[in-house]
Amino acid sequence: MAITRPPDVGGRTDGEVIGASRGEPERFAEIFQRHWDEIYRYIAQRLGPESAEDVGAETFAVAFRGRQRYDQTRNDARPWLYGIATNLIRQHWRVERRHRRLLARADAQAAGESFDQASDERLTAQRLAPRIASALARLSAAERDLLLLIAWADLTYEEAAQALDVPPGTVGSRLYRIRRKLRRSLGDTNPMRLPEVDA
């Protein structure tokens, strides 16, 4: 799913707005307005909605306090904001870990549900959710962060590299290793292919 970039307000890039906010702090509100919804969605997917509001607010507070160090030649502040959010998410790893454990237990409820009660897609998702959650749990925190920035935040390799402060070439090689790990963990299962159902 492609993310629509917020339009520049009055033709000003994020870098220009952040630069202007150094002398006029209230101008930083434009950055909040442009990017809050997207950053909030990403945090909610990682930590759940109960923590997303607080972590999202802290993300923008950290960004505001660090705006003096922002490289104004970067027109799009999204990778910077995703990097801040990712660091804050790491501080809330216990919440994320509990969330994955709940996903891993979800198949207990799906076991008694008949084929007639659910669609092919829902039944497949319920069967695969524990395996996917388990596979994600086997990844390191850095691997999980990169995978979810690409898969959930829809960042490009270049943007993910900026968010994680690593060279762009590192993103491609890490993703290759992550995909191999996940394929092994899932037993070469393609989550997009529906299983055969006996008639």
JSON list of C-alpha atoms in Angstrom, two decimals:
[
{"chain": "A", "resi": 1, "resn": "MET", "atom": "CA", "xyz": [0.00, 0.00, 0.00]},
{"chain": "A", "resi": 2, "resn": "ALA", "atom": "CA", "xyz": [1.60, 3.26, -1.08]},
{"chain": "A", "resi": 3, "resn": "ILE", "atom": "CA", "xyz": [1.63, 6.13, 1.37]},
{"chain": "A", "resi": 4, "resn": "THR", "atom": "CA", "xyz": [0.55, 9.49, -0.02]},
{"chain": "A", "resi": 5, "resn": "ARG", "atom": "CA", "xyz": [3.05, 12.16, 0.92]},
{"chain": "A", "resi": 6, "resn": "PRO", "atom": "CA", "xyz": [1.48, 15.27, 2.48]},
{"chain": "A", "resi": 7, "resn": "PRO", "atom": "CA", "xyz": [1.64, 18.24, 0.11]},
{"chain": "A", "resi": 8, "resn": "ASP", "atom": "CA", "xyz": [4.04, 21.04, 0.86]},
{"chain": "A", "resi": 9, "resn": "VAL", "atom": "CA", "xyz": [2.24, 23.88, 2.59]},
{"chain": "A", "resi": 10, "resn": "GLY", "atom": "CA", "xyz": [2.83, 27.02, 0.53]},
{"chain": "A", "resi": 11, "resn": "GLY", "atom": "CA", "xyz": [5.54, 25.19, -1.41]},
{"chain": "A", "resi": 12, "resn": "ARG", "atom": "CA", "xyz": [7.79, 24.84, 1.66]},
{"chain": "A", "resi": 13, "resn": "THR", "atom": "CA", "xyz": [9.68, 21.59, 2.18]},
{"chain": "A", "resi": 14, "resn": "ASP", "atom": "CA", "xyz": [9.94, 19.95, 5.58]},
{"chain": "A", "resi": 15, "resn": "GLY", "atom": "CA", "xyz": [13.57, 21.06, 5.74]},
{"chain": "A", "resi": 16, "resn": "GLU", "atom": "CA", "xyz": [12.60, 24.68, 5.15]},
{"chain": "A", "resi": 17, "resn": "VAL", "atom": "CA", "xyz": [9.82, 24.56, 7.75]},
{"chain": "A", "resi": 18, "resn": "ILE", "atom": "CA", "xyz": [12.11, 22.98, 10.36]},
{"chain": "A", "resi": 19, "resn": "GLY", "atom": "CA", "xyz": [14.77, 25.59, 9.58]},
{"chain": "A", "resi": 20, "resn": "ALA", "atom": "CA", "xyz": [12.23, 28.38, 10.03]},
{"chain": "A", "resi": 21, "resn": "SER", "atom": "CA", "xyz": [11.07, 26.83, 13.32]},
{"chain": "A", "resi": 22, "resn": "ARG", "atom": "CA", "xyz": [14.51, 27.40, 14.82]},
{"chain": "A", "resi": 23, "resn": "GLY", "atom": "CA", "xyz": [13.71, 31.09, 15.04]},
{"chain": "A", "resi": 24, "resn": "GLU", "atom": "CA", "xyz": [9.92, 30.75, 15.20]},
{"chain": "A", "resi": 25, "resn": "PRO", "atom": "CA", "xyz": [9.18, 27.59, 17.27]},
{"chain": "A", "resi": 26, "resn": "GLU", "atom": "CA", "xyz": [5.44, 27.71, 16.50]},
{"chain": "A", "resi": 27, "resn": "ARG", "atom": "CA", "xyz": [6.24, 26.90, 12.85]},
{"chain": "A", "resi": 28, "resn": "PHE", "atom": "CA", "xyz": [7.08, 23.33, 13.91]},
{"chain": "A", "resi": 29, "resn": "ALA", "atom": "CA", "xyz": [3.32, 22.73, 14.18]},
{"chain": "A", "resi": 30, "resn": "GLU", "atom": "CA", "xyz": [3.33, 22.35, 10.37]},
{"chain": "A", "resi": 31, "resn": "ILE", "atom": "CA", "xyz": [5.57, 19.30, 10.68]},
{"chain": "A", "resi": 32, "resn": "PHE", "atom": "CA", "xyz": [3.19, 17.81, 13.24]},
{"chain": "A", "resi": 33, "resn": "GLN", "atom": "CA", "xyz": [0.18, 18.48, 10.97]},
{"chain": "A", "resi": 34, "resn": "ARG", "atom": "CA", "xyz": [1.87, 16.96, 7.92]},
{"chain": "A", "resi": 35, "resn": "HIS", "atom": "CA", "xyz": [3.11, 13.75, 9.52]},
{"chain": "A", "resi": 36, "resn": "TRP", "atom": "CA", "xyz": [1.17, 12.93, 12.71]},
{"chain": "A", "resi": 37, "resn": "ASP", "atom": "CA", "xyz": [-1.34, 10.53, 11.15]},
{"chain": "A", "resi": 38, "resn": "GLU", "atom": "CA", "xyz": [1.28, 8.43, 9.37]},
{"chain": "A", "resi": 39, "resn": "ILE", "atom": "CA", "xyz": [3.69, 8.25, 12.32]},
{"chain": "A", "resi": 40, "resn": "TYR", "atom": "CA", "xyz": [0.82, 7.46, 14.69]},
{"chain": "A", "resi": 41, "resn": "ARG", "atom": "CA", "xyz": [-0.38, 4.57, 12.45]},
{"chain": "A", "resi": 42, "resn": "TYR", "atom": "CA", "xyz": [3.11, 3.08, 12.37]},
{"chain": "A", "resi": 43, "resn": "ILE", "atom": "CA", "xyz": [3.49, 3.25, 16.16]},
{"chain": "A", "resi": 44, "resn": "ALA", "atom": "CA", "xyz": [0.00, 1.81, 16.68]},
{"chain": "A", "resi": 45, "resn": "GLN", "atom": "CA", "xyz": [0.87, -1.15, 14.45]},
{"chain": "A", "resi": 46, "resn": "ARG", "atom": "CA", "xyz": [4.01, -1.80, 16.48]},
{"chain": "A", "resi": 47, "resn": "LEU", "atom": "CA", "xyz": [2.77, -1.17, 20.02]},
{"chain": "A", "resi": 48, "resn": "GLY", "atom": "CA", "xyz": [-1.01, -1.11, 19.85]},
{"chain": "A", "resi": 49, "resn": "PRO", "atom": "CA", "xyz": [-3.30, 1.92, 20.06]},
{"chain": "A", "resi": 50, "resn": "GLU", "atom": "CA", "xyz": [-3.10, 2.16, 23.85]},
{"chain": "A", "resi": 51, "resn": "SER", "atom": "CA", "xyz": [0.57, 3.22, 23.69]},
{"chain": "A", "resi": 52, "resn": "ALA", "atom": "CA", "xyz": [0.60, 4.95, 20.30]},
{"chain": "A", "resi": 53, "resn": "GLU", "atom": "CA", "xyz": [-0.78, 8.30, 21.46]},
{"chain": "A", "resi": 54, "resn": "ASP", "atom": "CA", "xyz": [1.90, 8.76, 24.12]},
{"chain": "A", "resi": 55, "resn": "VAL", "atom": "CA", "xyz": [4.78, 7.45, 21.99]},
{"chain": "A", "resi": 56, "resn": "GLY", "atom": "CA", "xyz": [3.60, 9.53, 19.04]},
{"chain": "A", "resi": 57, "resn": "ALA", "atom": "CA", "xyz": [3.51, 12.68, 21.15]},
{"chain": "A", "resi": 58, "resn": "GLU", "atom": "CA", "xyz": [6.96, 11.91, 22.51]},
{"chain": "A", "resi": 59, "resn": "THR", "atom": "CA", "xyz": [8.24, 11.37, 18.95]},
{"chain": "A", "resi": 60, "resn": "PHE", "atom": "CA", "xyz": [7.30, 14.91, 17.98]},
{"chain": "A", "resi": 61, "resn": "ALA", "atom": "CA", "xyz": [8.54, 16.31, 21.29]},
{"chain": "A", "resi": 62, "resn": "VAL", "atom": "CA", "xyz": [11.95, 14.70, 20.69]},
{"chain": "A", "resi": 63, "resn": "ALA", "atom": "CA", "xyz": [11.92, 16.00, 17.11]},
{"chain": "A", "resi": 64, "resn": "PHE", "atom": "CA", "xyz": [11.09, 19.51, 18.30]},
{"chain": "A", "resi": 65, "resn": "ARG", "atom": "CA", "xyz": [13.90, 19.47, 20.85]},
{"chain": "A", "resi": 66, "resn": "GLY", "atom": "CA", "xyz": [16.33, 18.14, 18.22]},
{"chain": "A", "resi": 67, "resn": "ARG", "atom": "CA", "xyz": [15.28, 20.40, 15.34]},
{"chain": "A", "resi": 68, "resn": "GLN", "atom": "CA", "xyz": [18.52, 22.42, 15.59]},
{"chain": "A", "resi": 69, "resn": "ARG", "atom": "CA", "xyz": [20.43, 19.35, 14.39]},
{"chain": "A", "resi": 70, "resn": "TYR", "atom": "CA", "xyz": [18.10, 18.52, 11.48]},
{"chain": "A", "resi": 71, "resn": "ASP", "atom": "CA", "xyz": [19.77, 18.57, 8.05]},
{"chain": "A", "resi": 72, "resn": "GLN", "atom": "CA", "xyz": [17.68, 21.15, 6.18]},
{"chain": "A", "resi": 73, "resn": "THR", "atom": "CA", "xyz": [18.77, 19.74, 2.80]},
{"chain": "A", "resi": 74, "resn": "ARG", "atom": "CA", "xyz": [16.53, 16.75, 3.52]},
{"chain": "A", "resi": 75, "resn": "ASN", "atom": "CA", "xyz": [13.22, 17.85, 2.09]},
{"chain": "A", "resi": 76, "resn": "ASP", "atom": "CA", "xyz": [11.20, 15.03, 3.68]},
{"chain": "A", "resi": 77, "resn": "ALA", "atom": "CA", "xyz": [11.28, 14.69, 7.47]},
{"chain": "A", "resi": 78, "resn": "ARG", "atom": "CA", "xyz": [9.52, 11.31, 7.47]},
{"chain": "A", "resi": 79, "resn": "PRO", "atom": "CA", "xyz": [12.68, 9.14, 7.72]},
{"chain": "A", "resi": 80, "resn": "TRP", "atom": "CA", "xyz": [13.93, 11.30, 10.61]},
{"chain": "A", "resi": 81, "resn": "LEU", "atom": "CA", "xyz": [10.59, 10.99, 12.41]},
{"chain": "A", "resi": 82, "resn": "TYR", "atom": "CA", "xyz": [10.43, 7.24, 11.77]},
{"chain": "A", "resi": 83, "resn": "GLY", "atom": "CA", "xyz": [13.93, 6.93, 13.22]},
{"chain": "A", "resi": 84, "resn": "ILE", "atom": "CA", "xyz": [12.89, 8.75, 16.40]},
{"chain": "A", "resi": 85, "resn": "ALA", "atom": "CA", "xyz": [9.70, 6.68, 16.66]},
{"chain": "A", "resi": 86, "resn": "THR", "atom": "CA", "xyz": [11.64, 3.44, 16.18]},
{"chain": "A", "resi": 87, "resn": "ASN", "atom": "CA", "xyz": [14.03, 4.34, 18.99]},
{"chain": "A", "resi": 88, "resn": "LEU", "atom": "CA", "xyz": [11.11, 5.11, 21.30]},
{"chain": "A", "resi": 89, "resn": "ILE", "atom": "CA", "xyz": [9.40, 1.86, 20.31]},
{"chain": "A", "resi": 90, "resn": "ARG", "atom": "CA", "xyz": [12.52, -0.02, 21.40]},
{"chain": "A", "resi": 91, "resn": "GLN", "atom": "CA", "xyz": [12.08, 1.51, 24.85]},
{"chain": "A", "resi": 92, "resn": "HIS", "atom": "CA", "xyz": [8.59, -0.03, 24.93]},
{"chain": "A", "resi": 93, "resn": "TRP", "atom": "CA", "xyz": [9.70, -3.50, 23.85]},
{"chain": "A", "resi": 94, "resn": "ARG", "atom": "CA", "xyz": [7.85, -5.20, 26.67]},
{"chain": "A", "resi": 95, "resn": "VAL", "atom": "CA", "xyz": [4.51, -4.00, 25.26]},
{"chain": "A", "resi": 96, "resn": "GLU", "atom": "CA", "xyz": [5.49, -5.20, 21.78]},
{"chain": "A", "resi": 97, "resn": "ARG", "atom": "CA", "xyz": [6.57, -8.56, 23.18]},
{"chain": "A", "resi": 98, "resn": "ARG", "atom": "CA", "xyz": [3.23, -9.05, 24.96]},
{"chain": "A", "resi": 99, "resn": "HIS", "atom": "CA", "xyz": [1.42, -8.17, 21.71]},
{"chain": "A", "resi": 100, "resn": "ARG", "atom": "CA", "xyz": [3.35, -10.88, 19.78]},
{"chain": "A", "resi": 101, "resn": "ARG", "atom": "CA", "xyz": [2.57, -13.44, 22.49]},
{"chain": "A", "resi": 102, "resn": "LEU", "atom": "CA", "xyz": [-1.14, -12.69, 22.14]},
{"chain": "A", "resi": 103, "resn": "LEU", "atom": "CA", "xyz": [-0.90, -13.20, 18.38]},
{"chain": "A", "resi": 104, "resn": "ALA", "atom": "CA", "xyz": [0.88, -16.51, 18.93]},
{"chain": "A", "resi": 105, "resn": "ARG", "atom": "CA", "xyz": [-2.04, -17.75, 21.07]},
{"chain": "A", "resi": 106, "resn": "ALA", "atom": "CA", "xyz": [-4.69, -16.69, 18.55]},
{"chain": "A", "resi": 107, "resn": "ASP", "atom": "CA", "xyz": [-4.86, -20.07, 16.80]},
{"chain": "A", "resi": 108, "resn": "ALA", "atom": "CA", "xyz": [-6.45, -21.71, 19.86]},
{"chain": "A", "resi": 109, "resn": "GLN", "atom": "CA", "xyz": [-9.70, -19.90, 19.07]},
{"chain": "A", "resi": 110, "resn": "ALA", "atom": "CA", "xyz": [-9.45, -20.61, 15.34]},
{"chain": "A", "resi": 111, "resn": "ALA", "atom": "CA", "xyz": [-9.11, -24.38, 15.86]},
{"chain": "A", "resi": 112, "resn": "GLY", "atom": "CA", "xyz": [-12.82, -24.92, 16.58]},
{"chain": "A", "resi": 113, "resn": "GLU", "atom": "CA", "xyz": [-14.14, -22.71, 13.81]},
{"chain": "A", "resi": 114, "resn": "SER", "atom": "CA", "xyz": [-15.60, -24.56, 10.83]},
{"chain": "A", "resi": 115, "resn": "PHE", "atom": "CA", "xyz": [-14.90, -23.69, 7.21]},
{"chain": "A", "resi": 116, "resn": "ASP", "atom": "CA", "xyz": [-18.51, -22.53, 6.78]},
{"chain": "A", "resi": 117, "resn": "GLN", "atom": "CA", "xyz": [-18.05, -19.89, 9.50]},
{"chain": "A", "resi": 118, "resn": "ALA", "atom": "CA", "xyz": [-15.17, -18.03, 7.86]},
{"chain": "A", "resi": 119, "resn": "SER", "atom": "CA", "xyz": [-13.86, -17.06, 4.48]},
{"chain": "A", "resi": 120, "resn": "ASP", "atom": "CA", "xyz": [-10.77, -18.69, 2.95]},
{"chain": "A", "resi": 121, "resn": "GLU", "atom": "CA", "xyz": [-8.70, -15.57, 3.62]},
{"chain": "A", "resi": 122, "resn": "ARG", "atom": "CA", "xyz": [-9.68, -15.24, 7.28]},
{"chain": "A", "resi": 123, "resn": "LEU", "atom": "CA", "xyz": [-9.09, -18.91, 8.01]},
{"chain": "A", "resi": 124, "resn": "THR", "atom": "CA", "xyz": [-5.67, -18.77, 6.33]},
{"chain": "A", "resi": 125, "resn": "ALA", "atom": "CA", "xyz": [-4.71, -15.64, 8.25]},
{"chain": "A", "resi": 126, "resn": "GLN", "atom": "CA", "xyz": [-5.74, -17.24, 11.54]},
{"chain": "A", "resi": 127, "resn": "ARG", "atom": "CA", "xyz": [-3.74, -20.37, 10.81]},
{"chain": "A", "resi": 128, "resn": "LEU", "atom": "CA", "xyz": [-0.64, -18.46, 9.77]},
{"chain": "A", "resi": 129, "resn": "ALA", "atom": "CA", "xyz": [-0.74, -15.69, 12.41]},
{"chain": "A", "resi": 130, "resn": "PRO", "atom": "CA", "xyz": [0.94, -17.74, 15.16]},
{"chain": "A", "resi": 131, "resn": "ARG", "atom": "CA", "xyz": [3.66, -18.94, 12.77]},
{"chain": "A", "resi": 132, "resn": "ILE", "atom": "CA", "xyz": [4.27, -15.42, 11.48]},
{"chain": "A", "resi": 133, "resn": "ALA", "atom": "CA", "xyz": [4.34, -14.01, 15.01]},
{"chain": "A", "resi": 134, "resn": "SER", "atom": "CA", "xyz": [6.77, -16.73, 16.05]},
{"chain": "A", "resi": 135, "resn": "ALA", "atom": "CA", "xyz": [8.98, -16.05, 13.01]},
{"chain": "A", "resi": 136, "resn": "LEU", "atom": "CA", "xyz": [9.02, -12.31, 13.80]},
{"chain": "A", "resi": 137, "resn": "ALA", "atom": "CA", "xyz": [9.92, -13.06, 17.42]},
{"chain": "A", "resi": 138, "resn": "ARG", "atom": "CA", "xyz": [13.02, -14.95, 16.21]},
{"chain": "A", "resi": 139, "resn": "LEU", "atom": "CA", "xyz": [14.33, -11.85, 14.42]},
{"chain": "A", "resi": 140, "resn": "SER", "atom": "CA", "xyz": [16.61, -9.47, 16.27]},
{"chain": "A", "resi": 141, "resn": "ALA", "atom": "CA", "xyz": [15.16, -6.09, 17.27]},
{"chain": "A", "resi": 142, "resn": "ALA", "atom": "CA", "xyz": [17.18, -4.39, 14.50]},
{"chain": "A", "resi": 143, "resn": "GLU", "atom": "CA", "xyz": [15.92, -6.87, 11.89]},
{"chain": "A", "resi": 144, "resn": "ARG", "atom": "CA", "xyz": [12.31, -6.46, 13.05]},
{"chain": "A", "resi": 145, "resn": "ASP", "atom": "CA", "xyz": [12.61, -2.66, 12.96]},
{"chain": "A", "resi": 146, "resn": "LEU", "atom": "CA", "xyz": [13.91, -2.70, 9.39]},
{"chain": "A", "resi": 147, "resn": "LEU", "atom": "CA", "xyz": [11.30, -5.19, 8.16]},
{"chain": "A", "resi": 148, "resn": "LEU", "atom": "CA", "xyz": [8.41, -3.25, 9.68]},
{"chain": "A", "resi": 149, "resn": "LEU", "atom": "CA", "xyz": [9.67, 0.12, 8.41]},
{"chain": "A", "resi": 150, "resn": "ILE", "atom": "CA", "xyz": [9.59, -1.34, 4.89]},
{"chain": "A", "resi": 151, "resn": "ALA", "atom": "CA", "xyz": [6.42, -3.44, 5.25]},
{"chain": "A", "resi": 152, "resn": "TRP", "atom": "CA", "xyz": [4.22, -1.26, 7.47]},
{"chain": "A", "resi": 153, "resn": "ALA", "atom": "CA", "xyz": [5.58, 2.27, 7.04]},
{"chain": "A", "resi": 154, "resn": "ASP", "atom": "CA", "xyz": [6.13, 1.71, 3.30]},
{"chain": "A", "resi": 155, "resn": "LEU", "atom": "CA", "xyz": [9.51, 3.45, 3.40]},
{"chain": "A", "resi": 156, "resn": "THR", "atom": "CA", "xyz": [11.92, 3.09, 0.50]},
{"chain": "A", "resi": 157, "resn": "TYR", "atom": "CA", "xyz": [15.31, 1.49, 1.14]},
{"chain": "A", "resi": 158, "resn": "GLU", "atom": "CA", "xyz": [16.88, 4.98, 1.14]},
{"chain": "A", "resi": 159, "resn": "GLU", "atom": "CA", "xyz": [14.31, 6.30, 3.65]},
{"chain": "A", "resi": 160, "resn": "ALA", "atom": "CA", "xyz": [14.71, 3.25, 5.91]},
{"chain": "A", "resi": 161, "resn": "ALA", "atom": "CA", "xyz": [18.48, 3.76, 5.83]},
{"chain": "A", "resi": 162, "resn": "GLN", "atom": "CA", "xyz": [17.98, 7.37, 6.96]},
{"chain": "A", "resi": 163, "resn": "ALA", "atom": "CA", "xyz": [15.54, 6.30, 9.69]},
{"chain": "A", "resi": 164, "resn": "LEU", "atom": "CA", "xyz": [17.96, 3.71, 11.08]},
{"chain": "A", "resi": 165, "resn": "ASP", "atom": "CA", "xyz": [21.11, 5.74, 10.36]},
{"chain": "A", "resi": 166, "resn": "VAL", "atom": "CA", "xyz": [22.76, 2.99, 8.30]},
{"chain": "A", "resi": 167, "resn": "PRO", "atom": "CA", "xyz": [24.23, 3.01, 4.76]},
{"chain": "A", "resi": 168, "resn": "PRO", "atom": "CA", "xyz": [21.58, 2.36, 2.03]},
{"chain": "A", "resi": 169, "resn": "GLY", "atom": "CA", "xyz": [23.46, -0.75, 0.85]},
{"chain": "A", "resi": 170, "resn": "THR", "atom": "CA", "xyz": [23.10, -2.25, 4.31]},
{"chain": "A", "resi": 171, "resn": "VAL", "atom": "CA", "xyz": [19.30, -2.15, 4.02]},
{"chain": "A", "resi": 172, "resn": "GLY", "atom": "CA", "xyz": [19.24, -4.36, 0.92]},
{"chain": "A", "resi": 173, "resn": "SER", "atom": "CA", "xyz": [21.63, -6.96, 2.32]},
{"chain": "A", "resi": 174, "resn": "ARG", "atom": "CA", "xyz": [19.84, -7.09, 5.68]},
{"chain": "A", "resi": 175, "resn": "LEU", "atom": "CA", "xyz": [16.45, -7.50, 4.00]},
{"chain": "A", "resi": 176, "resn": "TYR", "atom": "CA", "xyz": [17.83, -10.37, 1.92]},
{"chain": "A", "resi": 177, "resn": "ARG", "atom": "CA", "xyz": [18.97, -12.15, 5.09]},
{"chain": "A", "resi": 178, "resn": "ILE", "atom": "CA", "xyz": [15.66, -11.38, 6.86]},
{"chain": "A", "resi": 179, "resn": "ARG", "atom": "CA", "xyz": [13.64, -12.85, 3.96]},
{"chain": "A", "resi": 180, "resn": "ARG", "atom": "CA", "xyz": [15.74, -16.02, 4.03]},
{"chain": "A", "resi": 181, "resn": "LYS", "atom": "CA", "xyz": [15.21, -16.37, 7.80]},
{"chain": "A", "resi": 182, "resn": "LEU", "atom": "CA", "xyz": [11.46, -15.86, 7.48]},
{"chain": "A", "resi": 183, "resn": "ARG", "atom": "CA", "xyz": [11.17, -18.33, 4.60]},
{"chain": "A", "resi": 184, "resn": "ARG", "atom": "CA", "xyz": [13.00, -20.96, 6.67]},
{"chain": "A", "resi": 185, "resn": "SER", "atom": "CA", "xyz": [10.86, -20.22, 9.73]},
{"chain": "A", "resi": 186, "resn": "LEU", "atom": "CA", "xyz": [7.66, -20.51, 7.73]},
{"chain": "A", "resi": 187, "resn": "GLY", "atom": "CA", "xyz": [8.73, -23.71, 5.97]},
{"chain": "A", "resi": 188, "resn": "ASP", "atom": "CA", "xyz": [8.62, -22.04, 2.54]},
{"chain": "A", "resi": 189, "resn": "THR", "atom": "CA", "xyz": [4.95, -21.15, 3.10]},
{"chain": "A", "resi": 190, "resn": "ASN", "atom": "CA", "xyz": [3.68, -18.35, 0.92]},
{"chain": "A", "resi": 191, "resn": "PRO", "atom": "CA", "xyz": [1.19, -16.44, 3.13]},
{"chain": "A", "resi": 192, "resn": "MET", "atom": "CA", "xyz": [-0.56, -15.14, 0.00]},
{"chain": "A", "resi": 193, "resn": "ARG", "atom": "CA", "xyz": [-1.42, -18.65, -1.26]},
{"chain": "A", "resi": 194, "resn": "LEU", "atom": "CA", "xyz": [-4.54, -20.28, 0.16]},
{"chain": "A", "resi": 195, "resn": "PRO", "atom": "CA", "xyz": [-4.22, -23.87, 1.35]},
{"chain": "A", "resi": 196, "resn": "GLU", "atom": "CA", "xyz": [-6.03, -26.67, -0.44]},
{"chain": "A", "resi": 197, "resn": "VAL", "atom": "CA", "xyz": [-9.34, -27.50, 1.23]},
{"chain": "A", "resi": 198, "resn": "ASP", "atom": "CA", "xyz": [-10.86, -30.96, 0.92]},
{"chain": "A", "resi": 199, "resn": "ALA", "atom": "CA", "xyz": [-14.27, -30.89, -0.67]}
]
